[in-house]
Coordinates of C-alpha atoms in Angstrom, one line a residue:
V119 CA 74.1 -42.3 -37.5
D120 CA 73.6 -44.7 -40.5
R121 CA 69.8 -44.3 -40.2
R122 CA 69.7 -40.9 -40.2
L123 CA 72.2 -40.3 -43.0
S124 CA 70.5 -42.9 -45.0
L125 CA 66.9 -42.5 -44.0
R126 CA 66.6 -46.3 -43.8
E127 CA 65.9 -46.8 -47.5
S128 CA 63.9 -50.0 -48.0
S129 CA 66.0 -53.1 -49.1
A130 CA 63.4 -54.0 -51.8
T131 CA 63.8 -52.8 -55.5
F132 CA 61.9 -49.9 -56.9
A133 CA 60.5 -52.0 -59.5
E134 CA 58.9 -54.4 -56.6
R135 CA 57.5 -51.7 -54.7
K136 CA 56.0 -49.8 -57.5
A137 CA 54.4 -53.2 -58.6
T138 CA 53.1 -53.7 -55.3
N139 CA 51.9 -50.2 -54.8
A140 CA 53.9 -49.9 -51.9
T141 CA 54.4 -46.5 -50.0
I142 CA 57.8 -45.1 -48.6
D143 CA 58.7 -45.4 -45.1
D144 CA 58.6 -42.3 -43.0
Y145 CA 62.2 -41.6 -42.9
S146 CA 62.1 -41.6 -46.8
L147 CA 59.1 -39.2 -46.5
A148 CA 60.7 -37.2 -44.3
S149 CA 63.6 -36.6 -46.6
R150 CA 60.9 -36.0 -49.7
L151 CA 59.4 -33.5 -47.7
S152 CA 62.2 -31.5 -46.4
Y153 CA 63.6 -31.6 -49.7
F154 CA 60.5 -30.5 -51.2
L155 CA 59.9 -27.4 -49.1
W156 CA 63.6 -26.8 -47.5
S157 CA 66.0 -28.0 -49.9
S158 CA 67.9 -29.6 -47.3
L159 CA 68.2 -32.5 -45.0
P160 CA 65.2 -32.9 -42.6
D161 CA 65.5 -31.8 -39.0
E162 CA 65.3 -33.3 -35.5
Q163 CA 61.2 -32.8 -35.6
L164 CA 60.8 -34.6 -38.7
L165 CA 63.1 -37.4 -37.9
S166 CA 61.6 -37.9 -34.5
L167 CA 58.1 -38.4 -36.0
A168 CA 59.7 -40.8 -38.2
D169 CA 61.2 -42.5 -35.3
R170 CA 57.7 -43.0 -33.8
A171 CA 56.1 -43.7 -37.2
E172 CA 53.8 -40.8 -36.9
L173 CA 54.9 -38.7 -39.9
H174 CA 52.4 -40.5 -42.4
T175 CA 49.7 -39.7 -40.4
P176 CA 47.4 -37.0 -42.2
N177 CA 47.0 -34.6 -39.4
V178 CA 50.5 -34.7 -38.4
L179 CA 51.6 -34.4 -42.2
R180 CA 49.4 -31.3 -42.3
D181 CA 51.1 -29.6 -39.2
Q182 CA 54.4 -30.3 -40.4
V183 CA 53.8 -28.7 -43.9
Q184 CA 52.6 -25.5 -41.9
R185 CA 55.3 -25.6 -39.7
M186 CA 58.0 -25.9 -42.5
L187 CA 56.1 -23.0 -44.8
A188 CA 56.4 -20.9 -41.8
D189 CA 60.2 -21.4 -41.5
P190 CA 62.5 -19.1 -43.2
K191 CA 64.2 -21.9 -44.8
S192 CA 60.9 -22.1 -47.1
D193 CA 62.4 -19.2 -48.8
R194 CA 64.7 -21.5 -50.6
F195 CA 61.6 -23.4 -52.0
V196 CA 60.1 -20.3 -53.4
E197 CA 63.6 -18.9 -54.8
R198 CA 64.5 -22.3 -56.1
F199 CA 60.8 -23.7 -57.3
T200 CA 60.3 -20.0 -59.2
G201 CA 64.1 -20.1 -60.4
Q202 CA 63.2 -23.6 -62.3
W203 CA 59.5 -22.8 -62.9
L204 CA 60.0 -19.3 -64.4
R205 CA 63.4 -19.6 -65.6
L206 CA 64.5 -17.0 -63.3
N207 CA 68.2 -18.6 -63.2
D208 CA 68.4 -17.3 -66.9
L209 CA 67.6 -13.8 -66.0
D210 CA 71.1 -13.1 -66.8
F211 CA 71.8 -15.0 -69.6
T212 CA 71.4 -12.1 -72.1
V213 CA 72.4 -8.2 -71.5
P214 CA 69.9 -5.8 -73.0
D215 CA 71.6 -3.3 -75.4
Q216 CA 72.4 -0.4 -73.3
N217 CA 72.0 1.8 -76.3
L218 CA 68.3 0.4 -77.0
Y219 CA 67.4 -0.1 -73.1
P220 CA 69.5 2.5 -71.2
E221 CA 66.9 2.1 -68.3
Y222 CA 68.4 -1.2 -67.4
S223 CA 70.4 -1.3 -64.4
Q224 CA 71.6 -3.8 -61.5
L225 CA 69.1 -2.3 -59.4
L226 CA 66.2 -2.6 -61.3
R227 CA 67.6 -6.2 -62.1
R228 CA 67.5 -6.9 -58.6
S229 CA 64.1 -5.5 -58.2
M230 CA 62.7 -7.8 -61.1
L231 CA 63.7 -11.0 -59.1
D232 CA 62.5 -9.8 -55.6
E233 CA 59.1 -9.0 -57.2
T234 CA 58.7 -12.5 -58.3
H235 CA 59.8 -14.2 -55.4
A236 CA 57.6 -11.9 -53.3
F237 CA 54.5 -12.2 -55.5
F238 CA 54.9 -16.3 -55.1
R239 CA 55.7 -16.1 -51.2
E240 CA 52.4 -13.6 -51.2
V241 CA 50.3 -16.0 -53.0
L242 CA 51.5 -19.0 -50.7
D243 CA 51.3 -17.1 -47.5
R244 CA 47.6 -16.0 -47.9
D245 CA 46.4 -19.1 -49.9
H246 CA 45.6 -17.1 -53.1
S247 CA 44.3 -18.8 -56.0
V248 CA 46.9 -20.0 -58.5
N249 CA 44.9 -18.4 -61.0
D250 CA 46.5 -15.2 -59.6
F251 CA 49.7 -16.4 -61.5
I252 CA 47.6 -15.5 -64.6
D253 CA 46.0 -11.9 -63.3
S254 CA 45.8 -10.3 -59.9
D255 CA 44.5 -7.0 -58.6
F256 CA 47.8 -6.5 -56.9
A257 CA 51.7 -6.7 -57.4
M258 CA 54.7 -6.8 -55.1
L259 CA 56.6 -3.7 -56.0
N260 CA 59.3 -1.2 -54.7
K261 CA 59.9 2.3 -55.9
P262 CA 62.4 1.3 -58.7
L263 CA 60.2 -1.3 -60.1
A264 CA 56.9 1.1 -59.7
D265 CA 58.6 4.0 -61.4
F266 CA 59.5 1.6 -64.3
Y267 CA 56.3 0.3 -64.5
G268 CA 54.4 3.8 -64.3
I269 CA 52.7 3.2 -60.9
D270 CA 52.8 6.2 -58.4
G271 CA 53.0 6.2 -54.6
V272 CA 55.3 3.6 -54.1
K273 CA 58.3 4.4 -51.7
G274 CA 61.5 3.0 -50.5
L275 CA 63.7 -0.2 -51.7
A276 CA 61.8 -2.9 -49.7
V277 CA 59.1 -4.9 -51.7
N278 CA 55.5 -4.6 -50.3
R279 CA 52.2 -5.4 -51.8
V280 CA 50.6 -2.8 -53.8
Q281 CA 46.9 -2.6 -54.9
L282 CA 47.1 -1.9 -58.8
P283 CA 45.2 0.6 -60.4
E284 CA 42.2 -0.5 -62.3
N285 CA 43.1 -1.8 -65.9
S286 CA 46.4 -2.3 -64.8
V287 CA 48.4 -4.7 -67.3
R288 CA 50.8 -5.8 -64.3
G289 CA 49.0 -8.5 -62.5
G290 CA 49.9 -11.9 -62.4
V291 CA 53.4 -13.2 -63.5
L292 CA 52.9 -13.0 -67.5
T293 CA 53.4 -9.1 -67.2
Q294 CA 56.3 -9.3 -64.8
A295 CA 59.7 -8.0 -65.8
S296 CA 61.7 -10.7 -64.9
V297 CA 59.4 -13.1 -66.7
L298 CA 59.4 -10.9 -69.9
K299 CA 63.2 -10.6 -69.8
V300 CA 63.8 -14.0 -69.7
S301 CA 61.4 -15.0 -72.7
A302 CA 63.2 -12.5 -74.8
D303 CA 67.0 -11.7 -75.8
G304 CA 68.6 -8.7 -75.2
T305 CA 67.7 -6.6 -78.2
R306 CA 64.2 -8.0 -79.7
T307 CA 61.4 -9.9 -78.9
S308 CA 59.9 -12.7 -80.7
P309 CA 56.5 -14.0 -80.5
V310 CA 57.3 -17.5 -81.4
L311 CA 60.0 -17.4 -78.5
R312 CA 57.7 -15.8 -75.9
G313 CA 54.7 -17.9 -76.9
A314 CA 56.7 -21.4 -76.9
W315 CA 58.3 -20.1 -73.6
I316 CA 54.7 -19.6 -72.2
L317 CA 53.6 -22.9 -73.1
K318 CA 56.7 -24.5 -72.1
Y319 CA 57.5 -23.3 -68.7
L320 CA 54.5 -21.4 -67.4
Y321 CA 52.1 -24.3 -68.5
G322 CA 54.3 -27.1 -68.8
T323 CA 53.3 -27.9 -72.0
P324 CA 55.8 -27.6 -74.7
S325 CA 55.5 -27.2 -78.7
P326 CA 57.1 -30.0 -80.4
P327 CA 60.3 -28.9 -82.4
P328 CA 59.5 -27.5 -86.2
P329 CA 60.0 -29.6 -89.1
P330 CA 63.4 -29.8 -90.3
T331 CA 62.4 -28.6 -93.7
I332 CA 60.9 -25.6 -92.4
A333 CA 63.5 -22.5 -91.9
A334 CA 63.0 -20.7 -88.7
I335 CA 61.4 -17.3 -88.6
E336 CA 64.2 -14.5 -88.4
P337 CA 63.6 -10.5 -88.4
D338 CA 63.9 -8.8 -91.5
I339 CA 66.3 -6.4 -90.8
R340 CA 65.6 -4.3 -93.9
G341 CA 62.1 -3.6 -92.2
A342 CA 59.9 -4.8 -95.4
T343 CA 57.9 -7.2 -93.6
T344 CA 57.1 -7.4 -90.0
I345 CA 57.3 -10.5 -87.9
R346 CA 53.3 -10.7 -88.2
E347 CA 53.4 -10.8 -91.8
Q348 CA 56.3 -13.8 -91.8
L349 CA 54.4 -15.7 -89.1
A350 CA 51.2 -15.1 -91.3
R351 CA 53.1 -16.7 -94.5
H352 CA 54.5 -19.4 -92.2
R353 CA 51.1 -20.5 -90.9
D354 CA 50.1 -21.4 -94.6
H355 CA 52.2 -24.7 -94.1
E356 CA 49.7 -27.2 -92.6
S357 CA 52.8 -28.5 -90.7
C358 CA 53.6 -25.5 -88.9
N359 CA 50.0 -24.2 -88.3
R360 CA 49.4 -27.3 -85.8
C361 CA 51.9 -25.6 -83.5
H362 CA 51.8 -22.0 -84.5
H363 CA 48.0 -21.6 -83.8
K364 CA 48.9 -22.5 -80.2
I365 CA 52.3 -20.9 -80.0
D366 CA 51.6 -17.4 -81.4
P367 CA 48.4 -16.1 -79.6
P368 CA 50.7 -15.5 -76.1
G369 CA 53.5 -14.3 -78.1
F370 CA 51.4 -11.8 -80.0
A371 CA 49.7 -10.8 -76.7
L372 CA 52.9 -10.1 -75.1
E373 CA 54.3 -8.0 -77.8
S374 CA 53.2 -4.8 -76.1
F375 CA 56.4 -5.4 -73.7
D376 CA 59.8 -4.9 -74.6
V377 CA 63.0 -7.0 -73.9
I378 CA 63.2 -5.6 -70.1
G379 CA 59.6 -5.7 -69.7
A380 CA 58.6 -2.1 -70.2
Q381 CA 55.3 -1.6 -71.9
R382 CA 55.5 -0.2 -75.4
D383 CA 53.2 1.1 -78.3
W384 CA 56.1 1.0 -80.8
Y385 CA 59.2 -0.5 -81.2
R386 CA 62.8 0.6 -80.6
T387 CA 65.2 0.2 -83.4
R388 CA 68.4 1.2 -84.8
G389 CA 67.3 0.9 -88.3
S390 CA 65.0 3.4 -90.3
G391 CA 62.6 5.8 -88.3
Q392 CA 62.6 8.8 -85.9
Y393 CA 65.1 9.6 -83.8
V394 CA 64.3 9.5 -79.8
K395 CA 67.0 11.1 -77.4
V396 CA 66.7 10.1 -73.9
P397 CA 69.1 10.1 -71.1
R398 CA 71.2 7.1 -70.2
H399 CA 70.4 7.3 -66.6
P400 CA 67.8 9.7 -64.6
Q401 CA 70.5 10.8 -62.3
A402 CA 72.9 11.7 -65.4
P403 CA 70.8 14.1 -67.5
N404 CA 73.9 15.5 -69.5
H405 CA 74.6 11.8 -70.9
Y406 CA 72.1 10.8 -73.7
V407 CA 71.6 7.9 -76.1
Q408 CA 69.7 8.0 -79.2
Y409 CA 67.6 5.1 -81.0
R410 CA 64.8 5.4 -83.7
R411 CA 61.2 4.7 -83.3
G412 CA 59.9 1.9 -85.3
A413 CA 56.9 0.2 -86.5
D414 CA 53.8 0.6 -84.1
V415 CA 53.1 -2.7 -81.9
D416 CA 50.0 -5.0 -82.7
A417 CA 49.3 -7.1 -79.7
S418 CA 46.1 -8.5 -80.9
G419 CA 45.4 -12.1 -82.1
V420 CA 43.1 -15.1 -82.1
M421 CA 43.0 -18.1 -79.9
P422 CA 43.1 -21.6 -81.0
D423 CA 39.6 -21.8 -80.5
G424 CA 38.9 -18.9 -82.9
R425 CA 38.2 -16.3 -79.9
T426 CA 40.0 -13.0 -80.4
F427 CA 42.0 -10.5 -78.2
S428 CA 43.3 -7.0 -78.7
G429 CA 45.9 -6.9 -76.2
I430 CA 47.5 -8.5 -73.0
R431 CA 44.2 -7.7 -70.8
D432 CA 41.9 -9.5 -73.3
Y433 CA 44.4 -12.3 -73.3
K434 CA 44.3 -12.9 -69.7
R435 CA 40.4 -12.6 -69.5
L436 CA 40.4 -15.4 -72.2
L437 CA 42.8 -17.6 -70.2
L438 CA 41.0 -17.2 -67.0
E439 CA 37.4 -18.4 -68.7
D440 CA 39.1 -21.6 -68.0
Q441 CA 39.4 -21.7 -64.1
T442 CA 41.2 -25.2 -64.1
A443 CA 43.8 -24.7 -66.8
M444 CA 46.5 -23.2 -64.3
P445 CA 45.8 -25.3 -61.4
R446 CA 46.1 -28.5 -63.5
S447 CA 49.3 -27.1 -64.9
L448 CA 50.9 -26.1 -61.7
T449 CA 49.9 -29.1 -60.0
R450 CA 52.0 -31.1 -62.8
I451 CA 54.9 -28.9 -62.3
L452 CA 54.8 -28.8 -58.5
L453 CA 54.5 -32.6 -58.2
T454 CA 57.3 -33.1 -60.7
Y455 CA 59.4 -30.9 -58.9
S456 CA 59.0 -32.6 -55.4
L457 CA 59.2 -36.0 -56.9
G458 CA 62.4 -35.3 -58.9
R459 CA 60.9 -37.0 -61.8
Q460 CA 58.8 -36.4 -65.0
L461 CA 55.0 -37.4 -64.7
G462 CA 53.7 -40.2 -66.8
F463 CA 50.4 -41.3 -68.0
S464 CA 49.4 -43.4 -65.1
D465 CA 49.9 -40.2 -63.0
R466 CA 47.0 -38.3 -64.5
P467 CA 44.1 -39.7 -62.2
E468 CA 46.1 -38.2 -59.1
V469 CA 46.8 -35.0 -60.8
E470 CA 42.7 -34.8 -61.8
R471 CA 41.7 -35.6 -58.1
I472 CA 44.1 -32.9 -56.7
V473 CA 42.7 -30.4 -58.7
A474 CA 38.9 -31.5 -58.0
S475 CA 40.2 -31.5 -54.3
V476 CA 41.5 -27.9 -54.3
K477 CA 38.4 -26.2 -56.3
A478 CA 36.4 -25.8 -52.9
K479 CA 39.7 -23.9 -51.8
D480 CA 39.5 -21.7 -54.8
Y481 CA 42.8 -23.4 -56.1
G482 CA 45.0 -21.6 -53.0
L483 CA 48.7 -22.3 -53.7
R484 CA 49.2 -23.4 -50.0
S485 CA 45.9 -25.9 -50.2
L486 CA 47.5 -27.4 -53.6
I487 CA 50.9 -27.7 -51.6
H488 CA 48.7 -29.6 -48.6
E489 CA 47.1 -31.9 -51.1
I490 CA 50.0 -33.1 -52.9
V491 CA 51.8 -33.9 -49.8
Q492 CA 49.0 -36.2 -48.8
C493 CA 48.2 -37.6 -52.3
E494 CA 49.4 -41.3 -52.7
T495 CA 51.7 -40.3 -55.8
F496 CA 53.8 -38.2 -52.9
R497 CA 54.1 -41.0 -50.8
R498 CA 55.3 -43.5 -53.2
P499 CA 58.6 -44.8 -54.5

């Protein structure tokens, strides 16, 4: 009982084991693997393999990963990892203004979460390339979400794989409503906030905080200047431009989506502009809300290396010109999640080895998880 509760933690100190490049024993490996993929204690099969000191064997370990990913308990991994990686746990942090966004409902909210969970599961189960998280030719939709996205032919509340129309903006996670909502507030979007969000969470490369002497960008409620004009002035500061030339491009590319993830050509506002009258709910046509049509959206921008884009489709295309960027980022993020610690400089060679190894498998997500579990870093204290 004591062995199975404690999983026979070695008496050597962490520093001693790390200094000698020691590996964890099979009981600790069973625990690490189980908490990674099931978020719970190891089951009898894992412990029996640990009893026989067989779990660390590559073929056995691979078979166990396959078994665990096929088990319904792996849904915990899907939900908890996406909740942390894409900040889906923050979906309810803001409530959209019902006068500006009457389309938002609890059914739509649930559909947003279901889409992202189901998309991650689809990529995992089919071993699709992790670059599908940037762009894909399919989405996981039900009728409420498909209607919200303007995609025809989807029926029912169950989420299913849907082939997207040609030139659709909805492939990948960047343009999923859940991600677009958590990277905005309940009333407005900000290219700075969304750009910083993409760098920090999607790619795991946060930008440094702004200098204390530089004021934050705030919206001009008079409408005298646009956020793009303010940012252009902001970048005149050399200390600001070092970060904003990286932050602003993804933020600008996503300006064509509002705070709940709907595609837009112009901003909704309560300020000046032409009134727009819409039903509060499709089933309540006699109850209306009004908002004003604001300025047109400009989703163009310039990448740090000088390449230009005219909108989200162009931006995704430019991102995918580097096929290793997302695999490298997701390898770091998955390793951090599986180990429960931040990676350091000494972990970089192993990250690069893993990325090189999964290239032959088109950077498949399942293949990437196998490589992580098999790598030396995963088996060290």
